GROMACS .gro file of C-alpha atoms in nm:
model
  369
    1MET     CA    1  -0.384  -4.391  -2.051
    2THR     CA    2  -0.213  -4.086  -1.855
    3THR     CA    3  -0.062  -4.153  -1.521
    4LEU     CA    4   0.109  -3.954  -1.214
    5ASP     CA    5   0.422  -4.034  -1.410
    6ASP     CA    6   0.352  -3.811  -1.710
    7LEU     CA    7   0.230  -3.496  -1.509
    8PRO     CA    8   0.408  -3.132  -1.466
    9THR     CA    9   0.528  -3.077  -1.116
   10PRO     CA   10   0.374  -2.960  -0.932
   11CYS     CA   11   0.020  -3.026  -0.971
   12LEU     CA   12  -0.295  -3.122  -0.779
   13VAL     CA   13  -0.379  -3.496  -0.762
   14LEU     CA   14  -0.762  -3.538  -0.623
   15ASP     CA   15  -0.832  -3.895  -0.503
   16LEU     CA   16  -1.184  -3.962  -0.603
   17GLY     CA   17  -1.242  -4.249  -0.367
   18ILE     CA   18  -1.141  -4.083  -0.060
   19LEU     CA   19  -1.334  -3.746  -0.184
   20LYS     CA   20  -1.655  -3.940  -0.218
   21ARG     CA   21  -1.605  -4.120   0.139
   22ASN     CA   22  -1.560  -3.768   0.283
   23LEU     CA   23  -1.886  -3.649   0.135
   24ALA     CA   24  -2.086  -3.963   0.244
   25HIS     CA   25  -1.952  -3.925   0.589
   26MET     CA   26  -2.073  -3.540   0.597
   27ALA     CA   27  -2.399  -3.615   0.451
   28ALA     CA   28  -2.478  -3.908   0.706
   29ALA     CA   29  -2.409  -3.624   1.001
   30VAL     CA   30  -2.635  -3.386   0.860
   31ALA     CA   31  -2.905  -3.661   0.775
   32ARG     CA   32  -2.902  -3.734   1.130
   33HIS     CA   33  -3.116  -3.401   1.178
   34PRO     CA   34  -3.469  -3.405   1.002
   35GLY     CA   35  -3.499  -3.138   0.787
   36LEU     CA   36  -3.162  -2.996   0.804
   37THR     CA   37  -3.000  -2.894   0.453
   38LEU     CA   38  -2.637  -2.927   0.367
   39ARG     CA   39  -2.495  -2.645   0.183
   40PRO     CA   40  -2.151  -2.727   0.078
   41HIS     CA   41  -1.907  -2.433   0.100
   42MET     CA   42  -1.715  -2.448  -0.226
   43LYS     CA   43  -1.478  -2.203  -0.125
   44THR     CA   44  -1.210  -2.463  -0.118
   45ALA     CA   45  -1.301  -2.671  -0.410
   46LYS     CA   46  -1.412  -2.438  -0.666
   47SER     CA   47  -1.507  -2.699  -0.914
   48ILE     CA   48  -1.818  -2.775  -1.059
   49ALA     CA   49  -1.726  -3.120  -1.087
   50VAL     CA   50  -1.642  -3.138  -0.708
   51ALA     CA   51  -1.997  -2.929  -0.641
   52ASP     CA   52  -2.189  -3.199  -0.865
   53LEU     CA   53  -2.095  -3.455  -0.601
   54ALA     CA   54  -2.113  -3.270  -0.306
   55ALA     CA   55  -2.426  -3.099  -0.389
   56PRO     CA   56  -2.651  -3.358  -0.598
   57ASN     CA   57  -2.891  -3.207  -0.838
   58LYS     CA   58  -2.759  -2.881  -0.829
   59GLY     CA   59  -2.853  -2.809  -0.458
   60PRO     CA   60  -2.772  -2.533  -0.248
   61ILE     CA   61  -2.418  -2.420  -0.214
   62THR     CA   62  -2.198  -2.175  -0.023
   63VAL     CA   63  -1.925  -1.941  -0.236
   64SER     CA   64  -1.670  -1.707  -0.103
   65THR     CA   65  -1.608  -1.480  -0.425
   66VAL     CA   66  -1.791  -1.323  -0.682
   67ALA     CA   67  -1.589  -1.510  -0.945
   68GLU     CA   68  -1.702  -1.860  -0.786
   69ALA     CA   69  -2.049  -1.739  -0.766
   70ALA     CA   70  -2.080  -1.688  -1.125
   71TYR     CA   71  -1.885  -1.975  -1.220
   72PHE     CA   72  -2.109  -2.221  -1.042
   73ALA     CA   73  -2.432  -1.991  -1.143
   74GLY     CA   74  -2.303  -2.084  -1.494
   75GLY     CA   75  -2.312  -2.462  -1.381
   76GLY     CA   76  -2.661  -2.467  -1.297
   77PHE     CA   77  -2.588  -2.393  -0.903
   78ARG     CA   78  -2.877  -2.134  -0.878
   79ASP     CA   79  -2.926  -2.139  -0.475
   80GLN     CA   80  -2.598  -1.976  -0.345
   81ILE     CA   81  -2.510  -1.791  -0.020
   82TYR     CA   82  -2.210  -1.551  -0.087
   83ALA     CA   83  -2.055  -1.592   0.256
   84VAL     CA   84  -1.847  -1.287   0.287
   85CYS     CA   85  -1.980  -0.944   0.419
   86VAL     CA   86  -2.079  -0.755   0.076
   87THR     CA   87  -1.929  -0.395  -0.052
   88PRO     CA   88  -2.164  -0.208  -0.238
   89ALA     CA   89  -1.936  -0.237  -0.521
   90LYS     CA   90  -2.006  -0.606  -0.605
   91LEU     CA   91  -2.388  -0.545  -0.575
   92ASP     CA   92  -2.441  -0.491  -0.953
   93ARG     CA   93  -2.270  -0.792  -1.034
   94ILE     CA   94  -2.484  -1.016  -0.799
   95ALA     CA   95  -2.796  -0.846  -0.892
   96ALA     CA   96  -2.663  -0.904  -1.239
   97LEU     CA   97  -2.620  -1.290  -1.186
   98ASN     CA   98  -2.987  -1.309  -1.016
   99ALA     CA   99  -3.151  -1.105  -1.274
  100GLN     CA  100  -3.042  -1.414  -1.529
  101GLY     CA  101  -3.180  -1.665  -1.277
  102ALA     CA  102  -2.959  -1.708  -1.006
  103ASP     CA  103  -3.051  -1.681  -0.662
  104VAL     CA  104  -2.737  -1.560  -0.483
  105LYS     CA  105  -2.801  -1.410  -0.144
  106VAL     CA  106  -2.516  -1.164   0.025
  107ILE     CA  107  -2.438  -1.128   0.386
  108THR     CA  108  -2.373  -0.793   0.584
  109ASP     CA  109  -2.327  -0.692   0.954
  110ASP     CA  110  -2.341  -0.344   0.825
  111VAL     CA  111  -2.621  -0.069   0.892
  112ASP     CA  112  -2.526   0.134   0.608
  113VAL     CA  113  -2.479  -0.142   0.385
  114ALA     CA  114  -2.793  -0.292   0.460
  115ALA     CA  115  -2.962   0.059   0.349
  116VAL     CA  116  -2.789   0.043   0.015
  117ILE     CA  117  -2.887  -0.344  -0.039
  118ALA     CA  118  -3.258  -0.233   0.026
  119ALA     CA  119  -3.232   0.041  -0.203
  120HIS     CA  120  -3.056  -0.111  -0.514
  121PRO     CA  121  -3.287  -0.138  -0.810
  122GLY     CA  122  -3.193  -0.508  -0.896
  123PRO     CA  123  -3.313  -0.848  -0.745
  124LEU     CA  124  -3.105  -0.899  -0.411
  125ARG     CA  125  -3.162  -1.074  -0.088
  126ALA     CA  126  -2.964  -1.080   0.226
  127LEU     CA  127  -2.850  -1.228   0.549
  128VAL     CA  128  -2.737  -1.085   0.863
  129GLU     CA  129  -2.443  -1.223   0.971
  130VAL     CA  130  -2.414  -1.305   1.342
  131ASP     CA  131  -2.115  -1.362   1.564
  132CYS     CA  132  -2.172  -1.655   1.790
  133GLY     CA  133  -1.793  -1.635   1.935
  134GLU     CA  134  -1.554  -1.631   1.683
  135GLY     CA  135  -1.506  -1.273   1.686
  136ARG     CA  136  -1.436  -1.190   1.313
  137GLY     CA  137  -1.756  -1.075   1.154
  138GLY     CA  138  -2.104  -1.032   1.244
  139VAL     CA  139  -2.317  -0.877   1.511
  140ALA     CA  140  -2.404  -1.035   1.852
  141PRO     CA  141  -2.723  -1.217   1.857
  142ASP     CA  142  -2.869  -1.027   2.135
  143SER     CA  143  -2.754  -0.681   2.008
  144ASN     CA  144  -2.962  -0.409   1.878
  145LEU     CA  145  -2.744  -0.366   1.570
  146LEU     CA  146  -2.904  -0.725   1.475
  147THR     CA  147  -3.262  -0.576   1.438
  148GLU     CA  148  -3.169  -0.203   1.305
  149ILE     CA  149  -2.971  -0.414   1.001
  150ALA     CA  150  -3.285  -0.647   0.953
  151GLY     CA  151  -3.500  -0.330   0.945
  152ARG     CA  152  -3.291  -0.136   0.689
  153LEU     CA  153  -3.300  -0.454   0.482
  154GLY     CA  154  -3.683  -0.489   0.508
  155ALA     CA  155  -3.816  -0.711   0.242
  156ARG     CA  156  -3.480  -0.823   0.131
  157CYS     CA  157  -3.375  -0.978   0.469
  158ALA     CA  158  -3.354  -1.360   0.385
  159GLY     CA  159  -3.239  -1.457   0.777
  160VAL     CA  160  -2.930  -1.497   0.960
  161MET     CA  161  -2.615  -1.720   0.934
  162THR     CA  162  -2.293  -1.729   1.128
  163HIS     CA  163  -1.989  -1.936   1.135
  164ALA     CA  164  -1.794  -2.120   1.428
  165GLY     CA  165  -1.445  -2.083   1.278
  166HIS     CA  166  -1.317  -2.076   1.643
  167SER     CA  167  -1.437  -2.462   1.641
  168TYR     CA  168  -1.060  -2.517   1.486
  169ALA     CA  169  -0.907  -2.419   1.814
  170GLU     CA  170  -1.067  -2.724   1.992
  171ARG     CA  171  -0.899  -3.045   2.042
  172SER     CA  172  -1.165  -3.264   2.165
  173ILE     CA  173  -1.455  -3.391   2.019
  174ALA     CA  174  -1.662  -3.274   2.378
  175GLY     CA  175  -1.509  -2.914   2.307
  176VAL     CA  176  -1.632  -2.877   1.917
  177GLU     CA  177  -1.978  -2.994   2.069
  178HIS     CA  178  -1.989  -2.742   2.304
  179VAL     CA  179  -1.886  -2.466   2.035
  180ALA     CA  180  -2.176  -2.625   1.793
  181GLU     CA  181  -2.414  -2.588   2.077
  182THR     CA  182  -2.314  -2.201   2.141
  183GLU     CA  183  -2.333  -2.135   1.749
  184HIS     CA  184  -2.628  -2.308   1.748
  185ARG     CA  185  -2.817  -2.112   2.041
  186GLY     CA  186  -2.671  -1.793   1.879
  187ALA     CA  187  -2.831  -1.840   1.550
  188VAL     CA  188  -3.193  -1.950   1.663
  189LEU     CA  189  -3.161  -1.623   1.931
  190ALA     CA  190  -3.122  -1.416   1.637
  191ALA     CA  191  -3.367  -1.578   1.416
  192GLU     CA  192  -3.626  -1.550   1.718
  193ARG     CA  193  -3.549  -1.194   1.753
  194LEU     CA  194  -3.619  -1.118   1.409
  195ARG     CA  195  -3.918  -1.298   1.390
  196ALA     CA  196  -4.047  -1.115   1.707
  197ALA     CA  197  -3.970  -0.813   1.522
  198GLY     CA  198  -4.179  -0.884   1.237
  199THR     CA  199  -3.916  -0.970   0.994
  200LYS     CA  200  -3.960  -1.311   0.786
  201VAL     CA  201  -3.647  -1.525   0.852
  202GLU     CA  202  -3.644  -1.811   0.596
  203ILE     CA  203  -3.287  -1.905   0.659
  204VAL     CA  204  -3.104  -1.984   0.947
  205SER     CA  205  -2.779  -2.094   0.866
  206LEU     CA  206  -2.449  -2.209   1.030
  207GLY     CA  207  -2.133  -2.419   1.014
  208SER     CA  208  -1.791  -2.504   1.003
  209SER     CA  209  -1.664  -2.853   0.938
  210PRO     CA  210  -1.625  -2.963   1.317
  211THR     CA  211  -1.937  -2.837   1.401
  212ALA     CA  212  -2.163  -2.976   1.111
  213LEU     CA  213  -2.018  -3.298   1.188
  214TYR     CA  214  -2.075  -3.322   1.571
  215GLY     CA  215  -2.337  -3.055   1.663
  216LYS     CA  216  -2.594  -3.264   1.866
  217ASP     CA  217  -2.905  -3.006   1.826
  218MET     CA  218  -2.996  -2.848   1.505
  219SER     CA  219  -3.360  -2.755   1.586
  220GLY     CA  220  -3.448  -2.411   1.449
  221ILE     CA  221  -3.187  -2.442   1.151
  222THR     CA  222  -3.242  -2.444   0.808
  223ASP     CA  223  -2.874  -2.527   0.665
  224VAL     CA  224  -2.555  -2.616   0.758
  225ARG     CA  225  -2.253  -2.468   0.555
  226ALA     CA  226  -1.904  -2.667   0.574
  227GLY     CA  227  -1.627  -2.699   0.301
  228VAL     CA  228  -1.301  -2.853   0.401
  229TYR     CA  229  -1.423  -3.202   0.515
  230MET     CA  230  -1.423  -3.256   0.128
  231PHE     CA  231  -1.054  -3.265   0.070
  232GLY     CA  232  -0.909  -3.261   0.442
  233ASP     CA  233  -0.564  -3.199   0.538
  234LEU     CA  234  -0.315  -3.240   0.826
  235PHE     CA  235  -0.492  -2.987   1.067
  236GLN     CA  236  -0.820  -3.087   1.029
  237ALA     CA  237  -0.709  -3.472   1.063
  238GLN     CA  238  -0.585  -3.384   1.392
  239ILE     CA  239  -0.922  -3.235   1.532
  240GLY     CA  240  -1.119  -3.497   1.445
  241THR     CA  241  -1.284  -3.395   1.111
  242HIS     CA  242  -1.149  -3.719   0.946
  243ALA     CA  243  -0.873  -3.974   0.957
  244MET     CA  244  -0.517  -3.896   0.811
  245GLU     CA  245  -0.612  -4.170   0.548
  246ASP     CA  246  -0.879  -3.909   0.448
  247ILE     CA  247  -0.676  -3.650   0.291
  248ALA     CA  248  -0.813  -3.644  -0.060
  249VAL     CA  249  -0.589  -3.397  -0.214
  250THR     CA  250  -0.201  -3.378  -0.250
  251VAL     CA  251   0.050  -3.202  -0.427
  252LEU     CA  252   0.276  -3.407  -0.674
  253THR     CA  253   0.633  -3.300  -0.670
  254ALA     CA  254   0.963  -3.392  -0.797
  255VAL     CA  255   1.294  -3.444  -0.611
  256THR     CA  256   1.540  -3.168  -0.723
  257GLY     CA  257   1.803  -3.238  -0.462
  258ARG     CA  258   1.927  -3.470  -0.221
  259LYS     CA  259   2.142  -3.358   0.109
  260PRO     CA  260   2.193  -3.684   0.302
  261ASP     CA  261   2.446  -3.483   0.570
  262ARG     CA  262   2.115  -3.301   0.680
  263ASN     CA  263   1.889  -3.606   0.621
  264ALA     CA  264   1.720  -3.406   0.369
  265ILE     CA  265   1.574  -3.359   0.008
  266LEU     CA  266   1.467  -3.060  -0.191
  267VAL     CA  267   1.134  -3.072  -0.437
  268ASP     CA  268   0.999  -2.839  -0.670
  269ALA     CA  269   0.690  -2.760  -0.421
  270GLY     CA  270   0.778  -2.443  -0.234
  271ALA     CA  271   0.581  -2.163  -0.102
  272ILE     CA  272   0.369  -2.085  -0.379
  273ALA     CA  273   0.280  -2.456  -0.432
  274LEU     CA  274   0.226  -2.563  -0.081
  275SER     CA  275   0.135  -2.202   0.066
  276LYS     CA  276   0.312  -2.081   0.383
  277ASP     CA  277   0.002  -2.165   0.615
  278ARG     CA  278   0.134  -2.290   0.976
  279SER     CA  279  -0.202  -2.440   1.092
  280THR     CA  280  -0.057  -2.734   1.231
  281GLU     CA  281   0.210  -2.554   1.447
  282LYS     CA  282  -0.055  -2.517   1.720
  283ALA     CA  283  -0.151  -2.865   1.685
  284PRO     CA  284  -0.023  -3.186   1.863
  285LYS     CA  285   0.188  -3.272   1.580
  286ASP     CA  286   0.367  -3.008   1.356
  287TYR     CA  287   0.360  -3.099   1.003
  288GLY     CA  288   0.568  -2.783   0.892
  289PHE     CA  289   0.428  -2.722   0.555
  290GLY     CA  290   0.295  -3.061   0.467
  291LEU     CA  291   0.397  -3.432   0.511
  292MET     CA  292   0.585  -3.649   0.222
  293LEU     CA  293   0.416  -3.945   0.108
  294ASP     CA  294   0.526  -4.190  -0.150
  295LEU     CA  295   0.380  -4.169  -0.540
  296ASP     CA  296   0.070  -4.380  -0.403
  297GLY     CA  297  -0.017  -4.161  -0.134
  298LYS     CA  298   0.112  -4.385   0.155
  299PRO     CA  299   0.344  -4.220   0.441
  300SER     CA  300   0.640  -4.479   0.344
  301TYR     CA  301   0.893  -4.238   0.434
  302GLY     CA  302   0.748  -4.178   0.798
  303ASN     CA  303   0.755  -3.847   0.919
  304ALA     CA  304   0.906  -3.671   0.644
  305ILE     CA  305   0.815  -3.337   0.696
  306VAL     CA  306   0.856  -3.003   0.456
  307ALA     CA  307   1.048  -2.793   0.707
  308ARG     CA  308   1.151  -2.515   0.519
  309THR     CA  309   1.006  -2.373   0.190
  310HIS     CA  310   1.116  -2.088  -0.064
  311GLN     CA  311   0.956  -1.970  -0.335
  312GLU     CA  312   0.984  -2.285  -0.563
  313HIS     CA  313   1.187  -2.477  -0.319
  314GLY     CA  314   1.031  -2.697  -0.063
  315GLU     CA  315   1.309  -2.879   0.195
  316VAL     CA  316   1.191  -3.231   0.330
  317HIS     CA  317   1.344  -3.340   0.649
  318GLY     CA  318   1.325  -3.685   0.773
  319GLU     CA  319   1.285  -3.778   1.117
  320THR     CA  320   1.431  -4.113   1.056
  321PRO     CA  321   1.678  -4.172   0.780
  322LEU     CA  322   1.545  -4.108   0.428
  323PRO     CA  323   1.592  -4.404   0.180
  324PHE     CA  324   1.801  -4.185  -0.052
  325ASP     CA  325   1.837  -4.496  -0.285
  326ARG     CA  326   1.447  -4.461  -0.352
  327LEU     CA  327   1.479  -4.081  -0.397
  328PRO     CA  328   1.698  -4.028  -0.707
  329ILE     CA  329   1.659  -3.666  -0.879
  330GLY     CA  330   1.299  -3.659  -1.083
  331ALA     CA  331   1.154  -3.911  -0.845
  332LEU     CA  332   0.795  -3.828  -0.754
  333VAL     CA  333   0.658  -3.813  -0.454
  334ARG     CA  334   0.313  -3.630  -0.293
  335ILE     CA  335   0.290  -3.382  -0.020
  336ALA     CA  336  -0.006  -3.409   0.219
  337PRO     CA  337  -0.121  -3.028   0.250
  338ASN     CA  338  -0.094  -2.863   0.605
  339HIS     CA  339  -0.397  -2.647   0.522
  340THR     CA  340  -0.590  -2.741   0.204
  341CYS     CA  341  -0.805  -2.461   0.135
  342LEU     CA  342  -0.473  -2.229   0.096
  343THR     CA  343  -0.256  -2.508  -0.090
  344VAL     CA  344  -0.523  -2.543  -0.366
  345ALA     CA  345  -0.562  -2.198  -0.423
  346GLN     CA  346  -0.264  -2.152  -0.656
  347TYR     CA  347  -0.378  -2.427  -0.913
  348ASP     CA  348  -0.627  -2.423  -1.205
  349ARG     CA  349  -0.706  -2.774  -1.189
  350TYR     CA  350  -0.739  -3.118  -1.058
  351HIS     CA  351  -0.577  -3.445  -1.180
  352VAL     CA  352  -0.837  -3.715  -1.045
  353VAL     CA  353  -0.729  -4.040  -0.938
  354ASP     CA  354  -0.926  -4.338  -0.819
  355GLY     CA  355  -0.678  -4.520  -0.547
  356GLY     CA  356  -0.424  -4.582  -0.797
  357ARG     CA  357  -0.152  -4.388  -1.032
  358ASP     CA  358  -0.400  -4.359  -1.346
  359VAL     CA  359  -0.551  -4.011  -1.404
  360ILE     CA  360  -0.925  -4.079  -1.485
  361ALA     CA  361  -1.045  -3.716  -1.545
  362VAL     CA  362  -0.905  -3.350  -1.546
  363TRP     CA  363  -1.128  -3.135  -1.334
  364ASP     CA  364  -1.120  -2.759  -1.364
  365ARG     CA  365  -1.145  -2.479  -1.058
  366VAL     CA  366  -1.219  -2.152  -1.079
  367ASN     CA  367  -0.962  -1.884  -0.922
  368GLY     CA  368  -0.958  -1.526  -0.869
  369TRP     CA  369  -1.248  -1.260  -0.682
   0.00000   0.00000   0.00000
C-alpha cells in the first residue's frame, strides 16, 4: 500500500476521519432547525468524492465557478446555486447544463443582468443577492432595487440569497450569533417584500460556516450554505468553527534546508503550495503562512510557524528550539493551512488517509473557471 512516505512533495493530505467528524458537526447544527436544508458550498473541496459525503444522495450544493457547476452536474448533482453574480457571457454555458438535466440557479444584484436572464432563450432561474452587512455584493433588503431586479426576472426569479462573510470578523460566539440574526432578518425581510410584490419566492438561502453553526433562528429560511467547515484551517479554529485538531487538510512537504543559527528550516512548500493568505494576522494567534506538524499530523514541534514564503520555499521558524536531529534533509512534515480554501486551490487531487500514514484513496478535484 502507498503511504505518505511514497508521495511527491508538496501534495495535499486529507484525513477522512476528521472530514467525517466535521460534516457530522454541521449536519447536527442544521438539524436543530426543522425543515432547514444544508446546501454545502463546494468551492473549497471541489471534489465529487467529498460532495458525496457532504450532500448525500446527490443533494443540493453550492458552487463558485461554471467549471464546478459542469463537473458536479456530470457527477449527478443536479440542484445547484452558482453563488457568484453571473455575467451575461456565462449564461449560455449554464443554460446548456440545465438543458441537459441540471438545475443550476444563478444570482444577480443588477437590473440590466436580470433583464438579460429573463430574455435568454435557455432554461435559467436566478436568485437576487441581498447584502445583509458584508458590504460586498448584493442589494439592501429594504431597497427598491430588490423589487426592481425581481420584477425584471419575472417568472425566472427563484428567490433570494445572502452571505454573512463578515461573521469572520467576530471573535466570540455571541458576536457570531448577532451577525447570524442580522443575516436571518435581512433574508426574511427580502423574501417577504418580494412576496408582497407578487413574486414567487421558492428559495431563501443564507450562510457562512460560523452563522450556519451558531444561528439561533432559521425560521423562514429554506437552506444554508457553508463550505470551509468541511476542511477547517488555522483561522477558522480561532473563531470557533472547529477545534484545532479538526483541520482535515494539510500539505505534505519535505525539509530542503536546515538553519540552526536562526532556529529555522526550509521546506519545499512555498507561496504556490500554501498561498500567501494571511487570515490569522488579525486573529488572536498569528500562524504566518501555516503551522508545521509532524508526519502524523501532530503539533509535536510546538509553534513551528511558516514565517516566510517564496515561490517554492517555505521558511519555518520555531518559537522553541527545533529538533534538528529529527529534521534531516528530506524529512517529511505537514503544514496546517492558514486559509484552506486558497491553499487547496493549487492542487488537482487529495491523498486520503484515515488517521494514519496509509493512503487509502486518491480523490480528484476540479480547478479553473
